[in-house]
């Protein structure tokens, strides 16, 4: 059999096909991109959960967090189990480290007290010659700073273990900050000028002893690391249900590489300088812990040679 068709007809079919393809191809393309996105999103959902859980544990306080993926790919649930095991071990080692610091400081209290008592006894003796007196005075001075260090370490360990006695009551933070500034100004060194920009009646639930310590540490650091005849600005404002306290100085500043580490216990940027001035490197660790205990946090903006601004962000409820 033979069929005969007009050349014009074939051309027509091709034209229709090309037109159809031009219309359908973009639609198919858009549809496949959309479907692809939905599938990928669904497939990556457990990975997203994992990543969120890991992010939340960046803060030490959240090491108790565990990832739960009820039904999913065995590969992903296996990964989640491994992460959970890692968190458990990390949590345990943090706990052990805290326990160790607590135990050591506790054990060191008695020998330090004995050294101090012996020094006191020796220094009370009239027959002591001047050389021995000088030695005992040096020992007494060092033992005193050791005693202070031990009690600070014990306190910070208790805070981290949540075993500090806490007394939260609604208090006026504005009054507290003003009082700390008054005390700091009275002891003002280096010809530093302190200015204040403090909103009135910033009331929030706080432990007055702990909060006084937080503000005092920040203000005394600003004096200690501020420059001669420099400026410190302390401000406190209410913003969207939060209290924002900031202490800014135009002193030595902190290099980027140290900014994450200064919150760690005993971390000091310039160790030689600190040895002279007898600082322990516990102040900011305490500041951070106290801010966390109040449901807030603390952050730093600093540039070397220009100064630092520490900001404490606290919830008002
Ligand atoms: P202390 O326990 O007596 O407060 P410290 O001042 O050395 O001792 P932190 O207050 O914890 O300890 O501060 C840690 C380190 O951070 C300091 O040694 C210092 O190097 C740096 N630092 C803190 N505050 C400032 C500041 N305002 N400007 C520049 N550096 C600072
Ligand atoms: Mg300090």
CSV table of C-alpha atoms and ligand atoms in Angstrom, one decimal:
chain,number,residue,atom,x,y,z
A,1,UNK,CA,0.0,0.0,0.0
A,2,UNK,CA,1.2,3.5,-0.6
A,3,UNK,CA,0.0,6.6,1.1
A,4,UNK,CA,0.3,10.0,-0.3
A,5,UNK,CA,0.2,13.2,1.8
A,6,UNK,CA,0.8,16.7,0.9
A,7,UNK,CA,4.2,18.2,1.9
A,8,UNK,CA,2.3,21.1,3.4
A,9,UNK,CA,0.6,18.7,5.9
A,10,UNK,CA,4.0,17.4,7.3
A,11,UNK,CA,5.2,21.0,7.7
A,12,UNK,CA,2.0,21.8,9.6
A,13,UNK,CA,2.5,18.9,12.1
A,14,UNK,CA,6.1,20.0,12.8
A,15,UNK,CA,4.9,23.5,13.4
A,16,UNK,CA,2.3,22.3,15.8
A,17,UNK,CA,4.8,20.1,17.6
A,18,UNK,CA,7.4,22.9,17.9
A,19,UNK,CA,4.7,25.3,19.2
A,20,UNK,CA,3.6,22.7,21.8
A,21,UNK,CA,7.1,22.0,22.9
A,22,UNK,CA,7.8,25.8,23.3
A,23,UNK,CA,4.7,26.1,25.5
A,24,UNK,CA,5.1,22.9,27.5
A,25,UNK,CA,8.9,22.8,28.0
A,26,UNK,CA,9.0,25.9,30.4
A,27,UNK,CA,6.0,24.5,32.3
A,28,UNK,CA,7.7,21.1,32.7
A,29,UNK,CA,10.9,22.8,33.7
A,30,UNK,CA,9.3,24.9,36.4
A,31,UNK,CA,7.3,21.9,37.7
A,32,UNK,CA,10.4,19.7,37.9
A,33,UNK,CA,12.3,22.4,39.8
A,34,UNK,CA,9.4,22.8,42.2
A,35,UNK,CA,9.0,19.1,42.8
A,36,UNK,CA,12.8,18.7,43.1
A,37,UNK,CA,12.9,21.4,45.7
A,38,UNK,CA,10.1,19.8,47.8
A,39,UNK,CA,11.8,16.4,47.6
A,40,UNK,CA,15.2,17.8,48.6
A,41,UNK,CA,13.7,19.8,51.4
A,42,UNK,CA,12.0,16.8,52.8
A,43,UNK,CA,15.1,14.6,52.4
A,44,UNK,CA,17.2,17.2,54.2
A,45,UNK,CA,14.8,17.9,57.0
A,46,UNK,CA,16.5,15.5,59.4
A,47,UNK,CA,19.9,17.0,58.6
A,48,UNK,CA,18.4,20.5,59.3
A,49,UNK,CA,17.2,19.1,62.7
A,50,UNK,CA,20.7,17.8,63.4
A,51,UNK,CA,22.3,21.1,62.5
A,52,UNK,CA,19.9,23.1,64.7
A,53,UNK,CA,20.5,20.8,67.6
A,54,UNK,CA,24.3,21.1,67.2
A,55,UNK,CA,23.9,24.9,67.0
A,56,UNK,CA,22.0,25.1,70.2
A,57,UNK,CA,24.7,23.2,72.0
A,58,UNK,CA,27.3,25.9,71.1
A,59,UNK,CA,26.4,27.4,74.4
A,60,UNK,CA,27.7,25.2,77.1
A,61,UNK,CA,24.4,25.5,79.0
A,62,UNK,CA,22.6,23.5,76.3
A,63,UNK,CA,24.8,20.4,76.3
A,64,UNK,CA,21.8,18.6,77.9
A,65,UNK,CA,20.0,18.9,74.5
A,66,UNK,CA,19.4,15.6,72.6
A,67,UNK,CA,18.4,15.1,69.1
A,68,UNK,CA,15.2,13.1,68.5
A,69,UNK,CA,14.5,11.8,65.0
A,70,UNK,CA,11.6,9.3,65.4
A,71,UNK,CA,11.3,7.7,62.0
A,72,UNK,CA,13.8,8.4,59.3
A,73,UNK,CA,16.6,7.1,57.2
A,74,UNK,CA,18.8,4.7,59.3
A,75,UNK,CA,21.8,6.7,58.2
A,76,UNK,CA,20.4,9.9,59.7
A,77,UNK,CA,19.1,8.3,62.9
A,78,UNK,CA,22.5,6.6,63.3
A,79,UNK,CA,24.2,10.0,62.9
A,80,UNK,CA,21.8,11.5,65.5
A,81,UNK,CA,22.7,8.7,67.9
A,82,UNK,CA,26.4,9.4,67.5
A,83,UNK,CA,25.8,13.1,68.1
A,84,UNK,CA,23.8,12.4,71.2
A,85,UNK,CA,26.6,10.2,72.5
A,86,UNK,CA,29.1,12.9,71.8
A,87,UNK,CA,26.9,15.5,73.7
A,88,UNK,CA,26.6,13.1,76.6
A,89,UNK,CA,30.4,12.7,76.9
A,90,UNK,CA,31.0,16.4,76.5
A,91,UNK,CA,28.4,17.1,79.2
A,92,UNK,CA,30.1,14.6,81.5
A,93,UNK,CA,33.5,16.0,81.0
A,94,UNK,CA,32.3,19.6,81.7
A,95,UNK,CA,30.6,18.3,84.8
A,96,UNK,CA,33.9,16.5,85.9
A,97,UNK,CA,35.9,19.6,85.2
A,98,UNK,CA,33.6,21.7,87.3
A,99,UNK,CA,33.5,19.1,90.1
A,100,UNK,CA,37.3,19.1,90.0
A,101,UNK,CA,37.6,22.9,90.2
A,102,UNK,CA,35.1,22.9,93.1
A,103,UNK,CA,36.9,20.1,94.9
A,104,UNK,CA,40.4,21.6,94.4
A,105,UNK,CA,39.3,25.0,95.6
A,106,UNK,CA,37.5,23.5,98.6
A,107,UNK,CA,40.6,21.4,99.6
A,108,UNK,CA,42.9,24.5,99.2
A,109,UNK,CA,40.9,26.6,101.6
A,110,UNK,CA,42.2,24.9,104.8
A,111,UNK,CA,45.9,25.0,104.0
A,112,UNK,CA,45.6,28.7,102.9
A,113,UNK,CA,43.8,29.5,106.2
A,114,UNK,CA,46.6,27.8,108.1
A,115,UNK,CA,49.3,29.7,106.2
A,116,UNK,CA,47.5,33.0,106.9
A,117,UNK,CA,47.1,32.2,110.6
A,118,UNK,CA,50.8,31.3,110.9
A,119,UNK,CA,51.8,34.5,109.2
A,120,UNK,CA,49.6,36.5,111.5
A,121,UNK,CA,51.1,34.8,114.6
A,122,UNK,CA,54.7,35.3,113.4
A,123,UNK,CA,54.1,39.0,112.5
A,124,UNK,CA,52.6,39.6,116.0
A,125,UNK,CA,55.9,38.6,117.6
A,126,UNK,CA,58.0,41.6,118.6
A,127,UNK,CA,61.3,39.7,118.5
A,128,UNK,CA,61.0,39.0,114.8
A,129,UNK,CA,63.9,40.6,112.9
A,130,UNK,CA,63.2,42.9,109.9
A,131,UNK,CA,64.3,40.3,107.3
A,132,UNK,CA,62.0,37.6,108.6
A,133,UNK,CA,59.2,40.2,109.0
A,134,UNK,CA,59.6,41.1,105.3
A,135,UNK,CA,59.4,37.4,104.3
A,136,UNK,CA,56.3,36.8,106.4
A,137,UNK,CA,54.6,39.9,105.0
A,138,UNK,CA,55.3,38.7,101.4
A,139,UNK,CA,53.9,35.2,102.2
A,140,UNK,CA,50.9,36.8,103.9
A,141,UNK,CA,50.2,39.0,100.8
A,142,UNK,CA,50.5,36.1,98.4
A,143,UNK,CA,48.3,33.8,100.7
A,144,UNK,CA,45.7,36.6,100.8
A,145,UNK,CA,45.5,36.7,97.0
A,146,UNK,CA,45.4,32.9,96.9
A,147,UNK,CA,42.5,33.0,99.4
A,148,UNK,CA,40.6,35.4,97.2
A,149,UNK,CA,41.3,33.4,94.1
A,150,UNK,CA,40.1,30.2,95.7
A,151,UNK,CA,36.9,31.8,96.9
A,152,UNK,CA,36.2,33.3,93.5
A,153,UNK,CA,36.8,29.9,91.8
A,154,UNK,CA,34.6,28.2,94.3
A,155,UNK,CA,31.9,30.7,93.7
A,156,UNK,CA,32.0,30.5,89.9
A,157,UNK,CA,32.0,26.7,90.1
A,158,UNK,CA,28.9,26.9,92.3
A,159,UNK,CA,27.2,29.2,89.8
A,160,UNK,CA,28.0,26.9,86.9
A,161,UNK,CA,26.7,23.9,88.8
A,162,UNK,CA,23.5,25.9,89.6
A,163,UNK,CA,24.1,25.4,93.3
A,164,UNK,CA,24.5,29.1,94.2
A,165,UNK,CA,21.9,30.5,96.5
A,166,UNK,CA,19.8,32.8,94.3
A,167,UNK,CA,17.5,35.5,95.5
A,168,UNK,CA,15.6,36.9,92.6
A,169,UNK,CA,13.4,39.9,93.3
A,170,UNK,CA,12.0,42.7,91.2
A,171,UNK,CA,14.7,45.4,91.7
A,172,UNK,CA,15.5,48.8,90.1
A,173,UNK,CA,18.6,48.1,88.0
A,174,UNK,CA,19.0,51.9,87.3
A,175,UNK,CA,19.7,52.5,91.0
A,176,UNK,CA,22.1,49.6,91.2
A,177,UNK,CA,24.1,50.7,88.1
A,178,UNK,CA,24.2,54.3,89.4
A,179,UNK,CA,25.5,53.1,92.8
A,180,UNK,CA,28.2,51.0,91.2
A,181,UNK,CA,29.2,54.1,89.1
A,182,UNK,CA,29.3,56.3,92.2
A,183,UNK,CA,31.7,53.8,93.9
A,184,UNK,CA,33.9,53.5,90.8
A,185,UNK,CA,34.1,57.3,90.4
A,186,UNK,CA,35.1,57.7,94.0
A,187,UNK,CA,38.1,55.3,93.4
A,188,UNK,CA,38.7,56.7,89.9
A,189,UNK,CA,42.2,56.2,88.7
A,190,UNK,CA,44.1,57.5,85.7
A,191,UNK,CA,42.0,60.7,85.4
A,192,UNK,CA,39.3,58.8,83.6
A,193,UNK,CA,35.9,60.5,83.1
A,194,UNK,CA,32.8,58.4,83.5
A,195,UNK,CA,29.6,59.6,81.9
A,196,UNK,CA,26.2,58.0,82.3
A,197,UNK,CA,23.1,57.6,80.2
A,198,UNK,CA,20.8,55.7,82.4
A,199,UNK,CA,17.1,55.3,81.9
A,200,UNK,CA,15.1,55.6,85.2
A,201,UNK,CA,13.1,52.8,86.8
A,202,UNK,CA,14.5,49.9,84.8
A,203,UNK,CA,12.9,47.2,87.0
A,204,UNK,CA,13.4,43.5,86.5
A,205,UNK,CA,13.7,40.3,88.6
A,206,UNK,CA,17.4,40.0,89.7
A,207,UNK,CA,19.7,38.8,92.4
A,208,UNK,CA,21.1,42.1,93.7
A,209,UNK,CA,24.4,40.6,94.9
A,210,UNK,CA,25.1,38.8,91.7
A,211,UNK,CA,24.0,41.7,89.5
A,212,UNK,CA,26.2,44.1,91.6
A,213,UNK,CA,29.1,41.9,90.9
A,214,UNK,CA,28.4,41.8,87.2
A,215,UNK,CA,28.2,45.6,86.8
A,216,UNK,CA,31.2,46.1,89.1
A,217,UNK,CA,33.4,43.7,87.1
A,218,UNK,CA,32.5,45.4,83.8
A,219,UNK,CA,33.1,48.9,85.2
A,220,UNK,CA,36.3,48.0,87.0
A,221,UNK,CA,37.6,46.4,83.8
A,222,UNK,CA,36.8,49.6,81.9
A,223,UNK,CA,39.0,51.5,84.4
A,224,UNK,CA,41.7,48.9,84.5
A,225,UNK,CA,42.1,48.6,80.7
A,226,UNK,CA,41.1,52.2,79.9
A,227,UNK,CA,43.7,54.8,78.9
A,228,UNK,CA,45.0,57.7,81.0
A,229,UNK,CA,42.6,60.6,80.9
A,230,UNK,CA,40.2,58.5,78.8
A,231,UNK,CA,36.4,58.1,78.9
A,232,UNK,CA,34.0,55.5,80.1
A,233,UNK,CA,30.4,55.6,79.2
A,234,UNK,CA,27.8,53.5,81.1
A,235,UNK,CA,24.4,53.3,79.6
A,236,UNK,CA,21.2,51.5,80.5
A,237,UNK,CA,18.0,51.5,78.4
A,238,UNK,CA,14.7,49.7,78.1
A,239,UNK,CA,14.2,48.3,74.6
A,240,UNK,CA,11.3,46.0,73.6
A,241,UNK,CA,11.0,44.3,77.0
A,242,UNK,CA,14.7,43.9,77.5
A,243,UNK,CA,17.2,45.9,79.6
A,244,UNK,CA,20.4,46.7,77.7
A,245,UNK,CA,23.3,47.7,79.8
A,246,UNK,CA,26.5,48.7,78.1
A,247,UNK,CA,29.9,49.7,79.4
A,248,UNK,CA,32.1,51.4,76.8
A,249,UNK,CA,35.7,52.5,77.2
A,250,UNK,CA,38.3,54.0,74.8
A,251,UNK,CA,41.2,52.0,76.2
A,252,UNK,CA,43.5,49.3,74.9
A,253,UNK,CA,40.8,47.2,73.1
A,254,UNK,CA,40.8,43.5,72.5
A,255,UNK,CA,42.2,41.9,69.4
A,256,UNK,CA,39.7,39.7,67.4
A,257,UNK,CA,41.6,36.5,68.1
A,258,UNK,CA,41.1,36.9,71.9
A,259,UNK,CA,37.4,38.1,71.8
A,260,UNK,CA,35.9,34.6,72.1
A,261,UNK,CA,38.4,33.5,74.7
A,262,UNK,CA,38.1,36.3,77.3
A,263,UNK,CA,35.0,34.7,78.7
A,264,UNK,CA,36.9,31.6,79.7
A,265,UNK,CA,38.1,31.2,83.3
A,266,UNK,CA,41.7,32.5,83.8
A,267,UNK,CA,42.0,33.8,80.3
A,268,UNK,CA,44.0,37.1,80.2
A,269,UNK,CA,45.2,38.8,77.0
A,270,UNK,CA,48.3,40.3,78.5
A,271,UNK,CA,49.6,38.0,81.2
A,272,UNK,CA,52.6,40.0,82.1
A,273,UNK,CA,50.6,43.1,82.7
A,274,UNK,CA,48.1,41.2,84.8
A,275,UNK,CA,50.7,39.7,87.0
A,276,UNK,CA,51.8,43.2,88.0
A,277,UNK,CA,48.2,44.2,88.8
A,278,UNK,CA,47.3,40.9,90.4
A,279,UNK,CA,44.2,40.1,88.3
A,280,UNK,CA,43.0,36.5,88.1
A,281,UNK,CA,41.1,36.4,84.8
A,282,UNK,CA,37.8,35.2,86.5
A,283,UNK,CA,35.9,38.5,86.2
A,284,UNK,CA,34.3,38.0,82.8
A,285,UNK,CA,33.6,34.3,83.3
A,286,UNK,CA,31.6,35.4,86.2
A,287,UNK,CA,29.9,38.2,84.2
A,288,UNK,CA,28.8,35.7,81.6
A,289,UNK,CA,27.6,33.2,84.1
A,290,UNK,CA,25.6,35.8,86.0
A,291,UNK,CA,24.0,37.1,82.8
A,292,UNK,CA,23.0,33.6,81.8
A,293,UNK,CA,21.6,33.0,85.3
A,294,UNK,CA,19.3,36.0,84.7
A,295,UNK,CA,18.1,34.6,81.3
A,296,UNK,CA,20.3,37.0,79.4
A,297,UNK,CA,23.6,37.2,77.7
A,298,UNK,CA,26.6,39.4,77.2
A,299,UNK,CA,28.4,40.5,74.1
A,300,UNK,CA,31.5,42.4,73.1
A,301,UNK,CA,32.5,44.9,70.4
A,302,UNK,CA,36.1,45.9,70.5
A,303,UNK,CA,38.8,47.2,68.3
A,304,UNK,CA,42.5,47.1,69.4
A,305,UNK,CA,43.8,50.5,70.4
A,306,UNK,CA,40.3,52.1,70.1
A,307,UNK,CA,38.4,50.6,73.0
A,308,UNK,CA,35.7,48.0,74.0
A,309,UNK,CA,32.0,48.0,74.6
A,310,UNK,CA,30.5,45.2,76.7
A,311,UNK,CA,26.7,44.9,76.4
A,312,UNK,CA,24.5,42.9,78.7
A,313,UNK,CA,21.1,42.0,77.4
A,314,UNK,CA,18.6,41.0,80.1
A,315,UNK,CA,14.9,40.0,79.8
A,316,UNK,CA,12.7,42.3,81.9
A,317,UNK,CA,10.2,39.5,82.7
B,1,LIG,P1,39.9,39.8,87.4
B,1,LIG,O1,39.5,38.4,87.7
B,1,LIG,O2,40.5,40.5,88.5
B,1,LIG,O3,38.8,40.6,86.8
B,1,LIG,P2,41.0,40.2,84.8
B,1,LIG,O4,40.5,41.6,84.7
B,1,LIG,O5,42.3,39.8,84.1
B,1,LIG,O6,41.0,39.7,86.3
B,1,LIG,P3,38.6,39.4,83.3
B,1,LIG,O7,37.9,40.6,83.9
B,1,LIG,O8,37.9,38.1,83.2
B,1,LIG,O9,39.9,39.1,84.1
B,1,LIG,O10,39.1,39.8,81.9
B,1,LIG,C1,39.8,38.9,81.1
B,1,LIG,C2,40.8,39.6,80.2
B,1,LIG,O11,40.0,40.3,79.2
B,1,LIG,C3,41.6,40.6,80.8
B,1,LIG,O12,42.8,40.1,81.4
B,1,LIG,C4,41.9,41.6,79.7
B,1,LIG,O13,43.0,41.1,79.0
B,1,LIG,C5,40.7,41.5,78.8
B,1,LIG,N1,39.8,42.6,79.1
B,1,LIG,C6,38.7,42.6,79.9
B,1,LIG,N2,38.0,43.8,79.9
B,1,LIG,C7,38.7,44.6,79.0
B,1,LIG,C8,38.5,45.9,78.6
B,1,LIG,N3,37.5,46.7,79.0
B,1,LIG,N4,39.4,46.4,77.6
B,1,LIG,C9,40.4,45.6,77.2
B,1,LIG,N5,40.7,44.4,77.6
B,1,LIG,C10,39.8,43.8,78.5
B,2,LIG,MG1,38.5,42.0,85.4
